[in-house]
PDB file of C-alpha atoms in Angstrom:
ATOM      1  CA  LYS A1434       9.020  19.504 -13.543  1.00  0.00           C
ATOM      2  CA  LEU A1435       9.759  15.886 -12.735  1.00  0.00           C
ATOM      3  CA  ASP A1436       9.006  14.542 -16.227  1.00  0.00           C
ATOM      4  CA  VAL A1437       6.244  12.350 -14.808  1.00  0.00           C
ATOM      5  CA  HIS A1438       3.270  11.607 -17.064  1.00  0.00           C
ATOM      6  CA  PHE A1439      -0.022  10.147 -15.840  1.00  0.00           C
ATOM      7  CA  ILE A1440      -2.318   7.606 -17.482  1.00  0.00           C
ATOM      8  CA  GLU A1441      -5.833   7.208 -16.072  1.00  0.00           C
ATOM      9  CA  ILE A1442      -7.508   3.805 -15.913  1.00  0.00           C
ATOM     10  CA  HIS A1443     -11.238   4.075 -15.211  1.00  0.00           C
ATOM     11  CA  SER A1444     -12.641   2.033 -12.327  1.00  0.00           C
ATOM     12  CA  GLU A1445     -15.041   0.210 -14.649  1.00  0.00           C
ATOM     13  CA  THR A1446     -12.112  -0.961 -16.770  1.00  0.00           C
ATOM     14  CA  LEU A1447     -10.230  -2.157 -13.695  1.00  0.00           C
ATOM     15  CA  LEU A1448     -13.298  -3.964 -12.332  1.00  0.00           C
ATOM     16  CA  LYS A1449     -13.797  -5.774 -15.618  1.00  0.00           C
ATOM     17  CA  ARG A1450     -10.158  -6.891 -15.659  1.00  0.00           C
ATOM     18  CA  LEU A1451     -10.462  -7.929 -12.000  1.00  0.00           C
ATOM     19  CA  GLN A1452     -13.258 -10.362 -12.821  1.00  0.00           C
ATOM     20  CA  HIS A1453     -11.389 -12.172 -15.592  1.00  0.00           C
ATOM     21  CA  PRO A1454      -7.886 -13.238 -14.481  1.00  0.00           C
ATOM     22  CA  THR A1455      -5.909 -15.466 -16.823  1.00  0.00           C
ATOM     23  CA  PRO A1456      -4.820 -18.987 -15.754  1.00  0.00           C
ATOM     24  CA  ASN A1457      -1.287 -17.693 -15.027  1.00  0.00           C
ATOM     25  CA  GLU A1458      -2.752 -14.846 -12.991  1.00  0.00           C
ATOM     26  CA  GLN A1459      -4.902 -17.319 -11.071  1.00  0.00           C
ATOM     27  CA  LYS A1460      -1.745 -19.218 -10.118  1.00  0.00           C
ATOM     28  CA  THR A1461      -0.037 -16.001  -9.004  1.00  0.00           C
ATOM     29  CA  ILE A1462      -3.097 -15.039  -6.932  1.00  0.00           C
ATOM     30  CA  GLN A1463      -3.099 -18.395  -5.166  1.00  0.00           C
ATOM     31  CA  GLN A1464       0.638 -18.306  -4.435  1.00  0.00           C
ATOM     32  CA  LEU A1465       0.642 -14.734  -3.105  1.00  0.00           C
ATOM     33  CA  THR A1466      -2.449 -15.341  -0.976  1.00  0.00           C
ATOM     34  CA  GLN A1467      -0.955 -18.409   0.670  1.00  0.00           C
ATOM     35  CA  GLN A1468       2.374 -16.676   1.265  1.00  0.00           C
ATOM     36  CA  LEU A1469       0.689 -13.701   2.939  1.00  0.00           C
ATOM     37  CA  ILE A1470      -1.386 -15.942   5.200  1.00  0.00           C
ATOM     38  CA  THR A1471       1.240 -18.519   6.189  1.00  0.00           C
ATOM     39  CA  GLU A1472       3.987 -15.987   7.023  1.00  0.00           C
ATOM     40  CA  ALA A1473       1.732 -13.697   9.080  1.00  0.00           C
ATOM     41  CA  ASP A1474       1.703 -13.688  12.867  1.00  0.00           C
ATOM     42  CA  PRO A1475      -1.605 -14.854  14.398  1.00  0.00           C
ATOM     43  CA  ASN A1476      -4.213 -12.167  14.983  1.00  0.00           C
ATOM     44  CA  PRO A1477      -7.253 -13.810  16.661  1.00  0.00           C
ATOM     45  CA  GLN A1478      -9.059 -10.474  16.887  1.00  0.00           C
ATOM     46  CA  ASN A1479      -9.748 -10.657  13.157  1.00  0.00           C
ATOM     47  CA  ALA A1480     -11.473 -13.994  12.701  1.00  0.00           C
ATOM     48  CA  SER A1481     -13.721 -12.368  10.088  1.00  0.00           C
ATOM     49  CA  LEU A1482     -10.778 -12.146   7.693  1.00  0.00           C
ATOM     50  CA  THR A1483     -10.947 -15.324   5.641  1.00  0.00           C
ATOM     51  CA  GLU A1484      -8.815 -16.755   2.858  1.00  0.00           C
ATOM     52  CA  ALA A1485     -11.495 -15.507   0.443  1.00  0.00           C
ATOM     53  CA  THR A1486     -11.050 -11.890   1.595  1.00  0.00           C
ATOM     54  CA  MET A1487      -7.282 -12.225   1.199  1.00  0.00           C
ATOM     55  CA  THR A1488      -7.749 -13.700  -2.282  1.00  0.00           C
ATOM     56  CA  ASP A1489      -9.934 -10.756  -3.304  1.00  0.00           C
ATOM     57  CA  ALA A1490      -7.255  -8.315  -2.122  1.00  0.00           C
ATOM     58  CA  VAL A1491      -4.542 -10.088  -4.127  1.00  0.00           C
ATOM     59  CA  LYS A1492      -6.816 -10.250  -7.179  1.00  0.00           C
ATOM     60  CA  LEU A1493      -6.961  -6.453  -7.174  1.00  0.00           C
ATOM     61  CA  TYR A1494      -3.159  -6.288  -7.164  1.00  0.00           C
ATOM     62  CA  VAL A1495      -2.922  -8.665 -10.117  1.00  0.00           C
ATOM     63  CA  ALA A1496      -5.556  -6.713 -12.066  1.00  0.00           C
ATOM     64  CA  MET A1497      -3.803  -3.387 -11.384  1.00  0.00           C
ATOM     65  CA  ASN A1498      -0.454  -4.923 -12.277  1.00  0.00           C
ATOM     66  CA  HIS A1499      -1.849  -5.857 -15.692  1.00  0.00           C
ATOM     67  CA  PHE A1500      -2.195  -2.152 -16.497  1.00  0.00           C
ATOM     68  CA  VAL A1501       1.121  -1.244 -14.872  1.00  0.00           C
ATOM     69  CA  ASP A1502       2.843  -3.765 -17.147  1.00  0.00           C
ATOM     70  CA  LYS A1503       0.778  -2.762 -20.170  1.00  0.00           C
ATOM     71  CA  HIS A1504       1.745   0.905 -19.879  1.00  0.00           C
ATOM     72  CA  GLN A1505       5.222   0.230 -18.441  1.00  0.00           C
ATOM     73  CA  ALA A1506       4.346   2.452 -15.502  1.00  0.00           C
ATOM     74  CA  SER A1507       6.987   3.201 -12.881  1.00  0.00           C
ATOM     75  CA  ALA A1508       4.527   4.193 -10.120  1.00  0.00           C
ATOM     76  CA  VAL A1509       0.834   3.753  -9.315  1.00  0.00           C
ATOM     77  CA  THR A1510      -1.942   5.272  -7.227  1.00  0.00           C
ATOM     78  CA  ILE A1511      -5.658   4.628  -6.852  1.00  0.00           C
ATOM     79  CA  VAL A1512      -8.621   6.619  -5.546  1.00  0.00           C
ATOM     80  CA  CYS A1513      -9.525   4.435  -2.567  1.00  0.00           C
ATOM     81  CA  ARG A1514     -12.834   5.903  -1.412  1.00  0.00           C
ATOM     82  CA  PRO A1515     -15.134   4.029  -3.868  1.00  0.00           C
ATOM     83  CA  TRP A1516     -13.455   0.733  -2.963  1.00  0.00           C
ATOM     84  CA  ILE A1517     -13.738   1.434   0.757  1.00  0.00           C
ATOM     85  CA  GLN A1518     -17.380   2.514   0.595  1.00  0.00           C
ATOM     86  CA  ASN A1519     -18.486  -0.429  -1.545  1.00  0.00           C
ATOM     87  CA  LYS A1520     -18.850  -3.429   0.776  1.00  0.00           C
ATOM     88  CA  GLU A1521     -18.724  -5.745  -2.241  1.00  0.00           C
ATOM     89  CA  THR A1522     -15.159  -4.782  -3.167  1.00  0.00           C
ATOM     90  CA  THR A1523     -11.846  -5.100  -1.375  1.00  0.00           C
ATOM     91  CA  THR A1524      -9.801  -2.148  -0.159  1.00  0.00           C
ATOM     92  CA  PRO A1525      -6.574  -1.475  -2.119  1.00  0.00           C
ATOM     93  CA  CYS A1526      -4.233  -1.769   0.903  1.00  0.00           C
ATOM     94  CA  ILE A1527      -2.751  -5.180   0.103  1.00  0.00           C
ATOM     95  CA  ALA A1528      -2.449  -4.363  -3.605  1.00  0.00           C
ATOM     96  CA  LEU A1529      -0.480  -1.179  -2.954  1.00  0.00           C
ATOM     97  CA  MET A1530       1.741  -2.941  -0.407  1.00  0.00           C
ATOM     98  CA  LEU A1531       2.623  -5.620  -2.964  1.00  0.00           C
ATOM     99  CA  PHE A1532       3.520  -2.940  -5.511  1.00  0.00           C
ATOM    100  CA  GLN A1533       5.856  -1.366  -2.968  1.00  0.00           C
ATOM    101  CA  GLU A1534       7.527  -4.720  -2.394  1.00  0.00           C
ATOM    102  CA  ALA A1535       7.932  -5.128  -6.153  1.00  0.00           C
ATOM    103  CA  GLY A1536       9.824  -1.805  -6.250  1.00  0.00           C
ATOM    104  CA  VAL A1537       6.930   0.264  -7.629  1.00  0.00           C
ATOM    105  CA  PRO A1538       6.095   3.431  -5.640  1.00  0.00           C
ATOM    106  CA  ALA A1539       2.417   3.114  -4.724  1.00  0.00           C
ATOM    107  CA  ALA A1540       0.211   5.704  -3.014  1.00  0.00           C
ATOM    108  CA  CYS A1541      -3.338   5.418  -1.725  1.00  0.00           C
ATOM    109  CA  GLN A1542      -6.198   7.929  -2.007  1.00  0.00           C
ATOM    110  CA  GLY A1543      -5.086   9.135  -5.448  1.00  0.00           C
ATOM    111  CA  ASP A1544      -2.618  11.405  -3.610  1.00  0.00           C
ATOM    112  CA  LEU A1545      -0.394  12.663  -6.412  1.00  0.00           C
ATOM    113  CA  GLY A1546       1.726  14.837  -4.106  1.00  0.00           C
ATOM    114  CA  ALA A1547       2.563  11.840  -1.931  1.00  0.00           C
ATOM    115  CA  LEU A1548       3.198   9.682  -4.992  1.00  0.00           C
ATOM    116  CA  LEU A1549       5.649  12.207  -6.457  1.00  0.00           C
ATOM    117  CA  THR A1550       7.453  12.371  -3.113  1.00  0.00           C
ATOM    118  CA  MET A1551       7.766   8.590  -3.186  1.00  0.00           C
ATOM    119  CA  VAL A1552       9.082   8.757  -6.736  1.00  0.00           C
ATOM    120  CA  LEU A1553      11.747  11.239  -5.570  1.00  0.00           C
ATOM    121  CA  PHE A1554      12.822   8.918  -2.736  1.00  0.00           C
ATOM    122  CA  LYS A1555      13.149   6.069  -5.225  1.00  0.00           C
ATOM    123  CA  ARG A1556      15.165   8.172  -7.671  1.00  0.00           C
ATOM    124  CA  VAL A1557      17.512   9.719  -5.126  1.00  0.00           C
ATOM    125  CA  ALA A1558      18.000   6.956  -2.574  1.00  0.00           C
ATOM    126  CA  GLY A1559      16.887   3.867  -4.465  1.00  0.00           C
ATOM    127  CA  VAL A1560      14.616   2.859  -1.586  1.00  0.00           C
ATOM    128  CA  MET A1561      10.887   2.516  -1.127  1.00  0.00           C
ATOM    129  CA  SER A1562       8.998   4.844   1.185  1.00  0.00           C
ATOM    130  CA  VAL A1563       5.617   4.918   2.885  1.00  0.00           C
ATOM    131  CA  MET A1564       2.927   7.599   2.908  1.00  0.00           C
ATOM    132  CA  GLY A1565       0.677   8.482   5.804  1.00  0.00           C
ATOM    133  CA  ASN A1566      -1.204  11.125   7.731  1.00  0.00           C
ATOM    134  CA  ASN A1567       0.617  12.848  10.572  1.00  0.00           C
ATOM    135  CA  PHE A1568      -0.824  13.344  14.049  1.00  0.00           C
ATOM    136  CA  ASP A1569       0.258  13.652  17.671  1.00  0.00           C
ATOM    137  CA  VAL A1570       0.710  10.478  19.746  1.00  0.00           C
ATOM    138  CA  ASP A1571       1.702  11.250  23.333  1.00  0.00           C
ATOM    139  CA  GLY A1572       3.834  14.179  22.219  1.00  0.00           C
ATOM    140  CA  GLN A1573       5.471  12.210  19.405  1.00  0.00           C
ATOM    141  CA  LEU A1574       4.961  12.548  15.647  1.00  0.00           C
ATOM    142  CA  GLY A1575       2.749   9.681  14.548  1.00  0.00           C
ATOM    143  CA  ILE A1576       2.420   8.544  10.937  1.00  0.00           C
ATOM    144  CA  GLY A1577      -0.873   6.777  10.253  1.00  0.00           C
ATOM    145  CA  HIS A1578      -0.788   4.443   7.276  1.00  0.00           C
ATOM    146  CA  CYS A1579      -2.664   1.619   5.552  1.00  0.00           C
ATOM    147  CA  VAL A1580       0.117   0.619   3.174  1.00  0.00           C
ATOM    148  CA  LEU A1581       3.448  -0.327   4.715  1.00  0.00           C
ATOM    149  CA  SER A1582       5.784  -2.736   2.975  1.00  0.00           C
ATOM    150  CA  ARG A1583       6.905  -5.711   5.039  1.00  0.00           C
ATOM    151  CA  GLN A1584      10.415  -4.853   3.820  1.00  0.00           C
ATOM    152  CA  PHE A1585      10.351  -1.223   5.001  1.00  0.00           C
ATOM    153  CA  CYS A1586      13.456  -0.459   7.132  1.00  0.00           C
ATOM    154  CA  ALA A1587      14.227  -4.201   7.259  1.00  0.00           C
ATOM    155  CA  PRO A1588      17.676  -5.653   6.500  1.00  0.00           C
ATOM    156  CA  ALA A1589      18.173  -6.425   2.813  1.00  0.00           C
ATOM    157  CA  GLY A1590      16.487  -9.637   1.728  1.00  0.00           C
ATOM    158  CA  THR A1591      14.336  -9.909   4.859  1.00  0.00           C
ATOM    159  CA  ARG A1592      10.806  -8.958   5.937  1.00  0.00           C
ATOM    160  CA  ASN A1593       9.532  -7.445   9.144  1.00  0.00           C
ATOM    161  CA  PRO A1594       7.171  -9.553  11.243  1.00  0.00           C
ATOM    162  CA  TYR A1595       3.577  -8.648  10.436  1.00  0.00           C
ATOM    163  CA  TYR A1596      -0.022  -9.475  11.140  1.00  0.00           C
ATOM    164  CA  ILE A1597      -3.157  -9.058   9.046  1.00  0.00           C
ATOM    165  CA  SER A1598      -5.978  -6.855  10.257  1.00  0.00           C
ATOM    166  CA  ASP A1599      -9.236  -5.510   8.922  1.00  0.00           C
ATOM    167  CA  TYR A1600      -9.526  -2.008   7.517  1.00  0.00           C
ATOM    168  CA  HIS A1601      -9.380   0.214  10.639  1.00  0.00           C
ATOM    169  CA  GLY A1602     -12.015  -1.941  12.280  1.00  0.00           C
ATOM    170  CA  ARG A1603     -14.579  -0.633   9.810  1.00  0.00           C
ATOM    171  CA  GLN A1604     -14.602  -3.221   7.039  1.00  0.00           C
ATOM    172  CA  PRO A1605     -13.600  -6.906   6.802  1.00  0.00           C
ATOM    173  CA  SER A1606     -11.063  -6.213   4.100  1.00  0.00           C
ATOM    174  CA  PRO A1607      -7.394  -6.884   4.862  1.00  0.00           C
ATOM    175  CA  THR A1608      -4.455  -4.629   5.478  1.00  0.00           C
ATOM    176  CA  VAL A1609      -1.010  -5.578   6.771  1.00  0.00           C
ATOM    177  CA  HIS A1610       0.492  -4.229   9.998  1.00  0.00           C
ATOM    178  CA  SER A1611       4.256  -4.483   9.616  1.00  0.00           C
ATOM    179  CA  LEU A1612       6.153  -4.256  12.916  1.00  0.00           C
ATOM    180  CA  LEU A1613       9.228  -2.105  12.391  1.00  0.00           C
ATOM    181  CA  GLN A1614      12.427  -2.422  14.368  1.00  0.00           C
ATOM    182  CA  THR A1615      12.672   0.617  16.620  1.00  0.00           C
ATOM    183  CA  ASP A1616      15.602   2.961  17.269  1.00  0.00           C
ATOM    184  CA  GLN A1617      16.186   3.508  13.548  1.00  0.00           C
ATOM    185  CA  MET A1618      16.729   6.902  11.962  1.00  0.00           C
ATOM    186  CA  VAL A1619      14.111   7.754   9.344  1.00  0.00           C
ATOM    187  CA  THR A1620      13.559  10.662   6.972  1.00  0.00           C
ATOM    188  CA  MET A1621      10.163  12.269   6.413  1.00  0.00           C
ATOM    189  CA  ALA A1622       9.341  14.469   3.437  1.00  0.00           C
ATOM    190  CA  ARG A1623       6.528  16.536   1.999  1.00  0.00           C
ATOM    191  CA  LEU A1624       6.261  18.261  -1.366  1.00  0.00           C
ATOM    192  CA  SER A1625       4.564  21.642  -1.243  1.00  0.00           C
ATOM    193  CA  GLN A1626       1.882  22.610  -3.747  1.00  0.00           C
ATOM    194  CA  HIS A1627       3.080  23.170  -7.321  1.00  0.00           C
ATOM    195  CA  LEU A1628       6.285  21.263  -6.425  1.00  0.00           C
ATOM    196  CA  GLU A1629       7.922  24.483  -5.276  1.00  0.00           C
ATOM    197  CA  GLN A1630       9.541  23.091  -2.129  1.00  0.00           C
ATOM    198  CA  LEU A1631      10.535  19.770  -0.596  1.00  0.00           C
ATOM    199  CA  ILE A1632      10.374  19.768   3.202  1.00  0.00           C
ATOM    200  CA  LEU A1633      12.643  17.212   4.885  1.00  0.00           C
ATOM    201  CA  ILE A1634      12.997  16.245   8.551  1.00  0.00           C
ATOM    202  CA  SER A1635      14.624  13.297  10.286  1.00  0.00           C
ATOM    203  CA  GLY A1636      13.785  11.445  13.471  1.00  0.00           C
ATOM    204  CA  ARG A1637      14.171   8.217  15.370  1.00  0.00           C
ATOM    205  CA  LEU A1638      11.574   5.472  15.203  1.00  0.00           C
ATOM    206  CA  VAL A1639      10.359   4.886  18.755  1.00  0.00           C
ATOM    207  CA  GLY A1640       7.540   2.371  18.417  1.00  0.00           C
ATOM    208  CA  ASN A1641       4.662   0.685  16.618  1.00  0.00           C
ATOM    209  CA  ARG A1642       1.094   1.488  17.607  1.00  0.00           C
ATOM    210  CA  ASP A1643      -2.241   0.094  16.474  1.00  0.00           C
ATOM    211  CA  LEU A1644      -4.701   2.922  17.074  1.00  0.00           C
ATOM    212  CA  SER A1645      -8.337   2.154  16.318  1.00  0.00           C
ATOM    213  CA  GLY A1646      -9.898   4.435  13.713  1.00  0.00           C
ATOM    214  CA  ARG A1647      -6.600   5.920  12.529  1.00  0.00           C
TER     215      ARG A1647
END
């Protein structure tokens, strides 16, 4: 219906590419890692997050980007669970965030419905979106996310302030908490099964929360 075609890259193939970056990729990894660290606000609660853990997260982005470029893909998603459960690998949060900032819709958990919704936002509005689970927070609609671009709802050419945290307090692998400016109008959307309906609602952003375990 949307003329979207999927190409599957097996995890073993991605892992192999991850372990053998080219010299140019090594330079990109170093530059992105330093930029993420130096521009972040301090977060002393996460002393376990080292430069090495950040480097591993950026390496995954560079390895995934190799296949995005190779297949000229316009969007990307990854099944996160194996990466989260394996303590020897990084979580994909940073990688997917960097794709978003490069203008490539990127969804976690292999969620094709969310990815297609993000593709629609990009096609219709020309802007990047964020996916997340919805839940109640003090009577408000909360959107829980791991992947939020530092540019989301920020003025053009700028980034929101952010800090780096571990993965929901469960694994010393980094994710970025971008602090959004409040009192902005936002649009939320959900595609129904079989792409039969697109549900849209709007609301005002009232705050940023860091809820453990979400």
